[in-house]
Amino acid sequence: IAGDIDSREAEALVRKYFSTIPRHNPPPEVNVSETFEVVSRTAVIDDKHAQMPALSMAWKIPARRSPDFYAISMLKSILFDGQSGRLYQKLVKERAVSLDVEGTLEARRGPGQVSVFTIHKPEIQADAVRAIIETEIERIKADGVTGDELTKVKNQYRLDRFLSGSEGDYSSLQTALGRALGLGEFALFDGDPSLINSELNRYLAVTTDNVREVARRYFVPANTAVLNIRAGGGSAQPALPRAKTR
């Protein structure tokens, strides 16, 4: 319950209507620990519903709120987010081999993953697209990212945290719904709802050296799963190969 409410009145109503429900024993804690190993393979599927070929790559990452997680988030945004992302500029604008690029980051209590999905032109080989992606990652390992790139991503994170609108209401601290969901998330996943006041600072504290270091540590061949999706000519196969998580 969040918003312009009277806390005492709200608590009284909750007790009135819900206090008679008996308390149950809490469920056993879920163990999400595991060794940091990856199902590292390259797979090819034929998707009869696909009109264009695509390439998906995934890298296993540590749990949410671990020290490296915030730098990985910055790296993911610099590489994959929006038309200004490095890989959109490289694959779509400069090399003109892809039609779109989309990156995702899974934040979990146990290991998660960063992944990229790109639809590429039929005349372009998937291995050529993969090589462009890996070359750009190697550039970051060698040269790092610029201060301007990192500042831009941090500004976007700050904006998203307070943006109010059709796309921002679910996470924006400007809305009662966003505050309620944020408090619930930190209470449920981290046992500390007060993190809603400090979590953003962990992203803003990331340095360019931090970003280069996580690129070197996690974006390596032994931590990579790759899927080539060929358009037409057969039935769709099982789900994407991915970083090994529970």
Coordinates of C-alpha atoms in Angstrom, one line a residue:
I1 CA 0.0 0.0 0.0
A2 CA 1.6 3.2 -1.1
G3 CA 0.5 6.8 -1.8
D4 CA -1.2 9.7 -0.1
I5 CA -2.7 7.5 2.7
D6 CA -3.0 7.7 6.5
S7 CA -0.7 4.9 7.7
R8 CA -2.7 4.3 10.9
E9 CA -6.0 4.0 9.1
A10 CA -4.5 1.7 6.5
E11 CA -3.0 -0.6 9.1
A12 CA -6.3 -0.7 11.0
L13 CA -8.2 -1.7 7.8
V14 CA -5.7 -4.4 7.0
R15 CA -5.9 -5.8 10.5
K16 CA -9.7 -5.6 10.3
Y17 CA -10.1 -7.6 7.1
F18 CA -7.0 -9.8 7.1
S19 CA -5.9 -10.5 10.7
T20 CA -8.2 -13.5 11.1
I21 CA -6.3 -15.4 8.4
P22 CA -4.1 -17.9 10.3
R23 CA -0.4 -17.7 9.9
H24 CA 1.2 -20.6 8.0
N25 CA 4.7 -21.9 8.3
P26 CA 6.9 -20.2 5.7
P27 CA 8.0 -22.3 2.8
P28 CA 11.5 -23.7 2.9
E29 CA 14.2 -21.4 1.5
V30 CA 15.1 -22.0 -2.1
N31 CA 18.7 -22.8 -2.6
V32 CA 19.8 -21.0 -5.8
S33 CA 23.6 -21.5 -5.3
E34 CA 25.5 -23.3 -8.0
T35 CA 29.0 -23.6 -9.4
F36 CA 29.7 -20.9 -12.0
E37 CA 29.9 -23.2 -15.0
V38 CA 28.1 -22.7 -18.3
V39 CA 26.5 -24.9 -20.9
S40 CA 28.9 -23.6 -23.6
R41 CA 27.8 -24.6 -27.0
T42 CA 26.7 -23.5 -30.4
A43 CA 23.3 -24.7 -31.8
V44 CA 21.4 -24.3 -35.0
I45 CA 17.7 -24.6 -35.5
D46 CA 15.3 -24.2 -38.4
D47 CA 12.2 -22.2 -37.6
K48 CA 9.5 -22.6 -40.1
H49 CA 7.7 -19.6 -38.8
A50 CA 10.6 -17.2 -39.1
Q51 CA 10.8 -15.0 -42.1
M52 CA 14.3 -13.8 -41.4
P53 CA 17.3 -15.5 -39.8
A54 CA 18.5 -14.5 -36.4
L55 CA 21.4 -14.9 -34.0
S56 CA 21.2 -15.1 -30.2
M57 CA 24.1 -15.0 -27.8
A58 CA 24.1 -15.3 -24.0
W59 CA 26.6 -14.9 -21.2
K60 CA 26.1 -16.1 -17.6
I61 CA 26.4 -13.4 -14.9
P62 CA 26.4 -13.3 -11.1
A63 CA 23.4 -12.7 -8.9
R64 CA 21.6 -9.3 -8.5
R65 CA 23.3 -6.9 -6.1
S66 CA 26.6 -8.7 -6.3
P67 CA 29.6 -6.3 -6.8
D68 CA 30.0 -7.0 -10.5
F69 CA 26.3 -6.9 -11.4
Y70 CA 26.1 -3.1 -11.6
A71 CA 29.1 -2.8 -14.0
I72 CA 27.6 -5.6 -16.1
S73 CA 24.3 -3.6 -16.3
M74 CA 26.2 -0.6 -17.5
L75 CA 28.1 -2.7 -20.1
K76 CA 24.9 -4.3 -21.3
S77 CA 23.3 -0.8 -21.9
I78 CA 26.4 0.5 -23.7
L79 CA 26.4 -2.5 -26.0
F80 CA 22.8 -3.2 -26.6
D81 CA 20.3 -0.5 -25.5
G82 CA 18.6 1.6 -28.2
Q83 CA 19.8 2.9 -31.5
S84 CA 22.8 4.6 -29.9
G85 CA 24.0 1.3 -28.5
R86 CA 27.4 0.2 -29.9
L87 CA 26.0 -3.0 -31.6
Y88 CA 23.0 -1.3 -33.2
Q89 CA 25.4 1.3 -34.6
K90 CA 27.8 -1.4 -35.7
L91 CA 25.4 -4.1 -37.0
V92 CA 22.6 -2.0 -38.4
K93 CA 24.1 1.4 -39.3
E94 CA 27.7 0.9 -40.1
R95 CA 27.9 -2.7 -41.5
A96 CA 24.3 -3.0 -42.5
V97 CA 24.1 -6.7 -41.8
S98 CA 21.2 -6.7 -39.3
L99 CA 17.8 -5.2 -39.1
D100 CA 17.5 -4.9 -35.4
V101 CA 19.4 -5.6 -32.1
E102 CA 17.8 -6.3 -28.7
G103 CA 19.6 -7.0 -25.5
T104 CA 18.2 -8.3 -22.2
L105 CA 19.6 -8.7 -18.6
E106 CA 18.1 -11.1 -16.1
A107 CA 18.5 -10.0 -12.5
R108 CA 18.0 -13.0 -10.2
R109 CA 18.8 -14.1 -6.7
G110 CA 21.0 -16.7 -8.2
P111 CA 23.0 -16.5 -11.5
G112 CA 21.3 -14.7 -14.3
Q113 CA 22.3 -13.8 -17.9
V114 CA 22.9 -11.1 -20.4
S115 CA 21.8 -11.9 -23.9
V116 CA 21.6 -10.3 -27.3
F117 CA 19.2 -11.1 -30.1
T118 CA 19.7 -9.8 -33.6
I119 CA 17.7 -10.4 -36.8
H120 CA 20.1 -10.3 -39.7
K121 CA 19.8 -10.2 -43.5
P122 CA 19.4 -13.6 -45.3
E123 CA 22.5 -13.1 -47.4
I124 CA 24.7 -12.6 -44.3
Q125 CA 26.1 -15.6 -42.6
A126 CA 25.4 -15.9 -38.8
D127 CA 29.1 -16.5 -38.1
A128 CA 29.9 -13.1 -39.7
V129 CA 27.3 -11.4 -37.4
R130 CA 28.8 -13.2 -34.4
A131 CA 32.3 -12.1 -35.4
I132 CA 31.2 -8.5 -35.4
I133 CA 29.6 -8.8 -32.0
E134 CA 32.7 -10.5 -30.5
T135 CA 35.0 -8.0 -32.1
E136 CA 33.2 -5.1 -30.5
I137 CA 33.3 -6.8 -27.1
E138 CA 37.1 -7.4 -27.6
R139 CA 37.5 -3.6 -28.3
I140 CA 35.9 -2.9 -24.9
K141 CA 38.2 -5.4 -23.2
A142 CA 41.2 -3.7 -24.8
D143 CA 40.2 0.0 -24.8
G144 CA 37.4 0.2 -22.3
V145 CA 34.4 2.5 -22.8
T146 CA 34.4 6.3 -22.8
G147 CA 33.4 8.5 -20.0
D148 CA 30.8 10.0 -22.2
E149 CA 29.2 6.6 -22.9
L150 CA 29.1 5.7 -19.2
T151 CA 27.6 9.1 -18.3
K152 CA 24.9 8.8 -20.9
V153 CA 23.9 5.4 -19.6
K154 CA 23.9 6.6 -16.0
N155 CA 21.7 9.5 -16.9
Q156 CA 19.3 7.1 -18.6
Y157 CA 19.2 4.9 -15.5
R158 CA 18.5 8.0 -13.4
L159 CA 15.7 9.2 -15.8
D160 CA 14.1 5.7 -15.9
R161 CA 14.0 5.6 -12.1
F162 CA 11.9 8.7 -11.9
L163 CA 10.2 8.8 -15.3
S164 CA 6.4 8.9 -15.0
G165 CA 4.4 7.9 -18.0
S166 CA 2.8 5.0 -19.8
E167 CA 6.2 3.1 -19.9
G168 CA 7.5 4.3 -16.6
D169 CA 4.7 3.7 -14.1
Y170 CA 5.7 0.2 -13.2
S171 CA 9.2 1.3 -11.9
S172 CA 9.0 5.0 -11.5
L173 CA 9.4 6.4 -8.0
Q174 CA 7.2 9.3 -9.1
T175 CA 4.2 7.0 -8.9
A176 CA 2.5 5.2 -6.0
L177 CA 2.5 2.0 -8.0
G178 CA 6.2 2.3 -8.8
R179 CA 7.1 2.9 -5.1
A180 CA 4.9 0.0 -4.0
L181 CA 6.5 -2.4 -6.5
G182 CA 10.0 -1.2 -5.7
L183 CA 9.5 -1.7 -1.9
G184 CA 8.0 -5.1 -2.5
E185 CA 10.8 -6.2 -4.8
F186 CA 13.6 -5.2 -2.3
A187 CA 11.7 -6.8 0.6
L188 CA 11.1 -10.0 -1.2
F189 CA 14.4 -10.5 -3.0
D190 CA 16.8 -8.8 -0.7
G191 CA 15.0 -8.6 2.7
D192 CA 15.6 -4.8 2.9
P193 CA 13.0 -2.5 1.5
S194 CA 15.2 0.5 2.4
L195 CA 17.4 -0.3 -0.6
I196 CA 14.8 1.6 -2.7
N197 CA 16.6 4.7 -1.4
S198 CA 20.2 3.6 -2.2
E199 CA 20.2 1.1 -5.1
L200 CA 20.5 3.8 -7.8
N201 CA 23.8 5.0 -6.2
R202 CA 25.4 1.6 -6.9
Y203 CA 24.8 2.1 -10.6
L204 CA 26.0 5.6 -10.5
A205 CA 29.2 4.6 -8.7
V206 CA 30.4 2.3 -11.6
T207 CA 33.6 3.4 -13.3
T208 CA 34.9 2.9 -16.8
D209 CA 37.6 0.5 -15.3
N210 CA 34.8 -1.5 -13.7
V211 CA 33.1 -1.9 -17.1
R212 CA 36.2 -3.1 -18.8
E213 CA 37.0 -5.5 -16.0
V214 CA 33.6 -7.3 -16.2
A215 CA 33.9 -7.5 -20.0
R216 CA 37.2 -9.3 -19.5
R217 CA 35.8 -11.5 -16.8
Y218 CA 32.4 -12.6 -18.1
F219 CA 32.3 -12.0 -21.9
V220 CA 34.7 -14.9 -22.7
P221 CA 34.2 -17.9 -25.0
A222 CA 33.9 -20.4 -22.1
N223 CA 31.0 -18.3 -20.7
T224 CA 29.1 -18.0 -24.0
A225 CA 26.1 -19.8 -25.5
V226 CA 25.2 -19.2 -29.2
L227 CA 22.1 -20.0 -31.2
N228 CA 21.7 -19.6 -35.0
I229 CA 18.1 -19.5 -36.1
R230 CA 17.5 -20.3 -39.8
A231 CA 14.3 -19.0 -41.4
G232 CA 11.9 -21.7 -42.8
G233 CA 12.7 -25.2 -43.8
G234 CA 11.8 -27.3 -40.8
S235 CA 10.1 -27.3 -37.5
A236 CA 11.1 -25.2 -34.6
Q237 CA 13.3 -26.9 -32.0
P238 CA 13.6 -26.5 -28.2
A239 CA 14.3 -23.3 -26.5
L240 CA 17.4 -21.2 -26.8
P241 CA 20.6 -22.5 -25.4
R242 CA 21.5 -20.2 -22.5
A243 CA 23.8 -19.7 -19.6
K244 CA 23.2 -22.5 -17.2
T245 CA 20.8 -21.3 -14.4
R246 CA 18.3 -22.8 -12.2

